[in-house]
Amino acid sequence: MRVVIQDNYEKMSLWAARYIAAKINAHQGSRPFVLGLPTGSSPIGVYRELARMNRAGEVSFANVVTFNMDEYLGLPHEHDQSYWYFMHENFFDHLVDMKPENINILNGMTDDPEGECARYEEKIRSYGGIDLFMGGIGVDGHIAFNEPYTSLNSRTGVRNLTTDTRIVNSRFFGNDPEKVPAQALSVGVGTVTDSKEVLILINGHNKARALAATVEGGVSHKWTCSALQLHNAAIIACDEAACGELTVDTYKYFLDIERNERL
């Protein structure tokens, strides 16, 4: 596991965006580069920089296929809190060469949730898997909507949201947890860790305990983020504020080992 510590959120976002762009640019062959994407506040800075690089001609999305992590069950695309809306508002609509047919987001309005999830897994497989999955984690260490105690081998499926998650997300729903959908469609922990590379963004002091559990704790379904310890190419990009619960030796180790690393 690599842990790339940056001074602040802005530098973390720039590092992650440039890493992703370098991977896209280095990709060769007719097969598209397959990129997994999250929603939430953590990736906004990355999306902003990738869009700037795209408009400046520094990276092309013409041969990129994307798969998003999750979507609320029961929210139509046009709802301003749907993740389809979020992704277009914050990223896709700002790219000059992203093909709409290459954008894949779970359908929250499906009449067959389990079938939708099975089709999503099959479509990922049809492209040969995901090359790089970018994600974030919650304060309790959850990846996508894989709440604590979700199987570390889980696949895309229907997830029941905890009260804590609905409370945290209620800030987007007029601070009313009852307005937050109780279920979502989400890729599984296993779906994420099957990717060739996983890049997780962790920023802010409120994520410090989750970062420590991801890096220093044991592998446990209590902290679904801990599954990253079993991945051969997992990277965590974090800011200083998120490092508050790491031991001094761990913090110094990753600063030292990354000192001479390039992207």
Coordinates of C-alpha atoms in Angstrom, one line a residue:
M1 CA 0.0 0.0 0.0
R2 CA 1.2 3.5 -0.8
V3 CA 0.1 6.4 1.4
V4 CA 0.8 9.7 -0.3
I5 CA 0.5 12.6 2.2
Q6 CA 0.0 16.1 0.9
D7 CA -0.1 19.3 2.8
N8 CA -3.7 20.1 2.2
Y9 CA -6.8 19.2 0.2
E10 CA -5.8 21.2 -2.8
K11 CA -2.4 19.5 -3.1
M12 CA -4.0 16.1 -2.5
S13 CA -6.5 16.7 -5.3
L14 CA -3.8 17.9 -7.8
W15 CA -1.7 14.9 -7.0
A16 CA -4.6 12.5 -7.5
A17 CA -5.8 14.1 -10.7
R18 CA -2.3 14.1 -12.3
Y19 CA -1.8 10.5 -11.3
I20 CA -5.1 9.5 -13.0
A21 CA -4.2 11.6 -16.1
A22 CA -0.8 9.9 -16.3
K23 CA -2.4 6.5 -16.2
I24 CA -4.9 7.4 -19.0
N25 CA -2.2 8.9 -21.1
A26 CA 0.0 5.8 -20.7
H27 CA -2.8 3.4 -21.7
Q28 CA -2.2 1.8 -25.0
G29 CA -4.2 -0.5 -27.3
S30 CA -7.7 -0.4 -28.7
R31 CA -9.3 -1.4 -25.4
P32 CA -10.6 1.7 -23.5
F33 CA -9.2 2.7 -20.2
V34 CA -11.8 1.8 -17.6
L35 CA -12.1 4.2 -14.7
G36 CA -14.2 3.8 -11.5
L37 CA -15.5 7.0 -10.0
P38 CA -17.1 8.2 -6.7
T39 CA -19.3 11.1 -5.7
G40 CA -19.1 13.1 -2.5
S41 CA -17.1 16.1 -1.4
S42 CA -13.6 14.4 -1.6
P43 CA -13.3 14.0 -5.4
I44 CA -14.6 17.5 -6.4
G45 CA -11.1 19.0 -6.5
V46 CA -9.8 16.0 -8.5
Y47 CA -12.7 16.4 -11.0
R48 CA -12.0 20.1 -11.3
E49 CA -8.4 19.5 -12.1
L50 CA -9.0 16.7 -14.5
A51 CA -11.6 18.9 -16.4
R52 CA -9.0 21.7 -16.6
M53 CA -6.4 19.3 -18.0
N54 CA -8.9 17.9 -20.5
R55 CA -9.9 21.4 -21.8
A56 CA -6.1 22.3 -22.0
G57 CA -5.4 19.2 -24.1
E58 CA -3.3 17.5 -21.4
V59 CA -5.5 14.4 -21.1
S60 CA -8.3 13.0 -23.4
F61 CA -11.3 11.1 -22.2
A62 CA -12.2 10.0 -25.8
N63 CA -11.1 6.4 -25.0
V64 CA -12.2 6.3 -21.4
V65 CA -15.2 4.3 -20.0
T66 CA -16.4 5.2 -16.5
F67 CA -18.3 3.2 -13.9
N68 CA -19.7 5.1 -10.9
M69 CA -19.7 3.5 -7.5
D70 CA -23.3 4.0 -6.4
E71 CA -26.7 5.6 -6.8
Y72 CA -29.6 6.2 -4.5
L73 CA -32.5 3.9 -5.0
G74 CA -35.7 5.8 -6.0
L75 CA -34.1 9.1 -7.2
P76 CA -34.5 10.0 -10.9
H77 CA -31.6 11.5 -12.9
E78 CA -33.0 15.0 -12.7
H79 CA -33.2 15.0 -8.9
D80 CA -30.4 17.4 -7.7
Q81 CA -29.2 14.8 -5.2
S82 CA -29.0 11.9 -7.5
Y83 CA -25.5 10.8 -8.3
W84 CA -26.2 10.9 -12.0
Y85 CA -26.9 14.6 -11.5
F86 CA -23.8 15.1 -9.3
M87 CA -21.5 13.5 -11.8
H88 CA -22.7 15.6 -14.8
E89 CA -22.8 18.8 -12.8
N90 CA -19.3 18.4 -11.3
F91 CA -17.5 16.5 -14.0
F92 CA -18.9 15.0 -17.2
D93 CA -20.4 18.3 -18.5
H94 CA -17.0 20.0 -18.2
L95 CA -15.2 17.5 -20.4
V96 CA -14.8 18.2 -24.1
D97 CA -14.5 14.7 -25.4
M98 CA -16.3 12.4 -23.0
K99 CA -18.7 10.1 -24.9
P100 CA -22.1 9.8 -23.2
E101 CA -22.3 6.2 -24.2
N102 CA -19.1 5.5 -22.2
I103 CA -20.7 6.8 -18.9
N104 CA -22.1 4.0 -16.7
I105 CA -24.1 4.9 -13.6
L106 CA -26.5 2.5 -11.8
N107 CA -30.1 3.2 -12.5
G108 CA -31.8 4.2 -9.2
M109 CA -35.2 4.1 -10.8
T110 CA -35.0 0.5 -12.0
D111 CA -37.9 -1.9 -11.4
D112 CA -35.5 -4.7 -11.0
P113 CA -32.7 -3.6 -8.6
E114 CA -31.0 -7.0 -8.3
G115 CA -31.1 -7.4 -12.1
E116 CA -29.6 -3.9 -12.6
C117 CA -26.8 -4.8 -10.2
A118 CA -26.1 -8.1 -12.0
R119 CA -26.0 -6.3 -15.4
Y120 CA -23.6 -3.7 -14.0
E121 CA -21.2 -6.4 -12.8
E122 CA -21.4 -8.1 -16.2
K123 CA -20.8 -4.9 -18.1
I124 CA -17.6 -4.2 -16.0
R125 CA -16.4 -7.7 -16.9
S126 CA -17.2 -7.2 -20.6
Y127 CA -14.6 -4.4 -20.6
G128 CA -12.0 -6.6 -19.0
G129 CA -12.4 -5.1 -15.5
I130 CA -11.6 -1.7 -14.1
D131 CA -8.1 -0.3 -14.6
L132 CA -8.3 2.2 -11.8
F133 CA -11.0 2.8 -9.2
M134 CA -10.9 6.1 -7.5
G135 CA -13.0 6.3 -4.3
G136 CA -13.4 8.0 -1.0
I137 CA -14.4 6.6 2.4
G138 CA -16.8 7.7 5.1
V139 CA -16.0 8.5 8.7
D140 CA -16.8 4.9 9.6
G141 CA -14.5 3.6 6.8
H142 CA -17.2 2.6 4.4
I143 CA -16.4 2.4 0.7
A144 CA -19.2 3.4 -1.6
F145 CA -22.4 2.4 0.3
N146 CA -20.7 -0.7 1.8
E147 CA -21.5 0.0 5.4
P148 CA -19.6 -1.6 8.3
Y149 CA -20.0 -5.4 8.4
T150 CA -20.6 -5.6 4.7
S151 CA -18.7 -8.7 3.3
L152 CA -15.3 -7.9 2.0
N153 CA -16.1 -10.1 -1.0
S154 CA -19.4 -8.4 -1.8
R155 CA -20.5 -7.5 -5.3
T156 CA -22.7 -4.8 -6.7
G157 CA -26.1 -5.0 -5.0
V158 CA -28.8 -3.3 -3.0
R159 CA -27.6 -1.7 0.3
N160 CA -29.6 -0.6 3.3
L161 CA -28.2 2.7 4.6
T162 CA -27.5 3.1 8.3
T163 CA -29.1 5.8 10.4
D164 CA -25.7 7.5 10.8
T165 CA -25.1 7.6 7.0
R166 CA -28.6 9.1 6.5
I167 CA -27.9 11.7 9.1
V168 CA -24.5 12.6 7.6
N169 CA -26.1 12.9 4.1
S170 CA -29.1 14.8 5.3
R171 CA -27.2 18.0 4.9
F172 CA -28.0 17.6 1.2
F173 CA -31.7 17.0 1.9
G174 CA -32.6 20.0 4.0
N175 CA -31.1 18.5 7.1
D176 CA -33.9 15.9 7.2
P177 CA -32.6 12.3 7.5
E178 CA -36.1 11.0 6.6
K179 CA -35.7 12.6 3.1
V180 CA -32.5 10.6 2.5
P181 CA -33.3 7.4 0.6
A182 CA -33.1 4.4 2.9
Q183 CA -31.5 2.2 0.2
A184 CA -28.9 2.5 -2.6
L185 CA -27.4 0.5 -5.3
S186 CA -23.7 0.1 -4.8
V187 CA -20.7 -1.7 -6.2
G188 CA -19.3 -4.2 -3.6
V189 CA -16.0 -4.1 -1.7
G190 CA -15.0 -7.0 -3.9
T191 CA -15.9 -5.1 -7.1
V192 CA -13.6 -2.3 -6.0
T193 CA -10.7 -4.5 -4.9
D194 CA -10.9 -6.5 -8.2
S195 CA -9.7 -3.4 -10.0
K196 CA -6.1 -3.3 -11.2
E197 CA -5.5 -0.2 -9.1
V198 CA -7.4 1.5 -6.3
L199 CA -6.9 5.1 -5.4
I200 CA -8.7 6.3 -2.3
L201 CA -9.0 9.9 -1.2
I202 CA -9.0 10.7 2.5
N203 CA -9.1 14.3 3.7
G204 CA -10.0 16.2 6.8
H205 CA -9.6 15.5 10.5
N206 CA -13.0 13.8 10.7
K207 CA -11.6 11.0 8.5
A208 CA -8.5 10.5 10.7
R209 CA -9.8 7.5 12.6
A210 CA -10.8 5.9 9.3
L211 CA -7.4 6.4 7.8
A212 CA -5.7 4.9 10.8
A213 CA -8.0 1.9 10.6
T214 CA -7.3 1.5 6.9
V215 CA -3.5 1.6 7.2
E216 CA -2.7 0.3 10.7
G217 CA -5.7 -1.7 11.8
G218 CA -6.5 -5.4 11.1
V219 CA -8.5 -6.5 8.1
S220 CA -12.1 -6.6 9.3
H221 CA -15.5 -6.1 7.8
K222 CA -16.1 -3.6 10.6
W223 CA -13.9 -1.3 8.6
T224 CA -14.6 -2.1 5.0
C225 CA -11.7 0.2 4.0
S226 CA -9.3 -2.3 5.6
A227 CA -9.8 -4.6 2.6
L228 CA -7.3 -2.3 0.8
Q229 CA -4.5 -3.9 2.8
L230 CA -5.0 -7.0 0.6
H231 CA -4.7 -5.2 -2.7
N232 CA -1.4 -5.3 -4.6
A233 CA -1.8 -1.8 -6.0
A234 CA -3.7 0.3 -3.4
I235 CA -2.9 3.9 -3.0
I236 CA -4.3 6.3 -0.4
A237 CA -3.9 10.1 -1.2
C238 CA -4.6 12.1 2.0
D239 CA -4.0 15.5 3.5
E240 CA -2.2 16.3 6.7
A241 CA -5.5 16.8 8.6
A242 CA -6.4 13.2 8.0
C243 CA -3.2 11.9 9.5
G244 CA -4.0 12.9 13.1
E245 CA -4.6 9.3 14.4
L246 CA -1.6 7.7 12.7
T247 CA 1.3 6.7 14.9
V248 CA 4.3 8.9 14.5
D249 CA 6.4 6.0 13.1
T250 CA 3.7 5.2 10.5
Y251 CA 3.5 8.8 9.4
K252 CA 7.3 9.2 9.1
Y253 CA 7.6 5.9 7.2
F254 CA 5.2 6.9 4.4
L255 CA 6.7 10.4 4.2
D256 CA 10.2 8.9 3.9
I257 CA 9.3 6.2 1.4
E258 CA 7.4 8.6 -0.8
R259 CA 10.1 11.2 -0.8
N260 CA 11.8 9.9 -3.9
E261 CA 8.7 8.4 -5.6
R262 CA 7.3 9.8 -8.8
L263 CA 3.7 9.5 -10.0

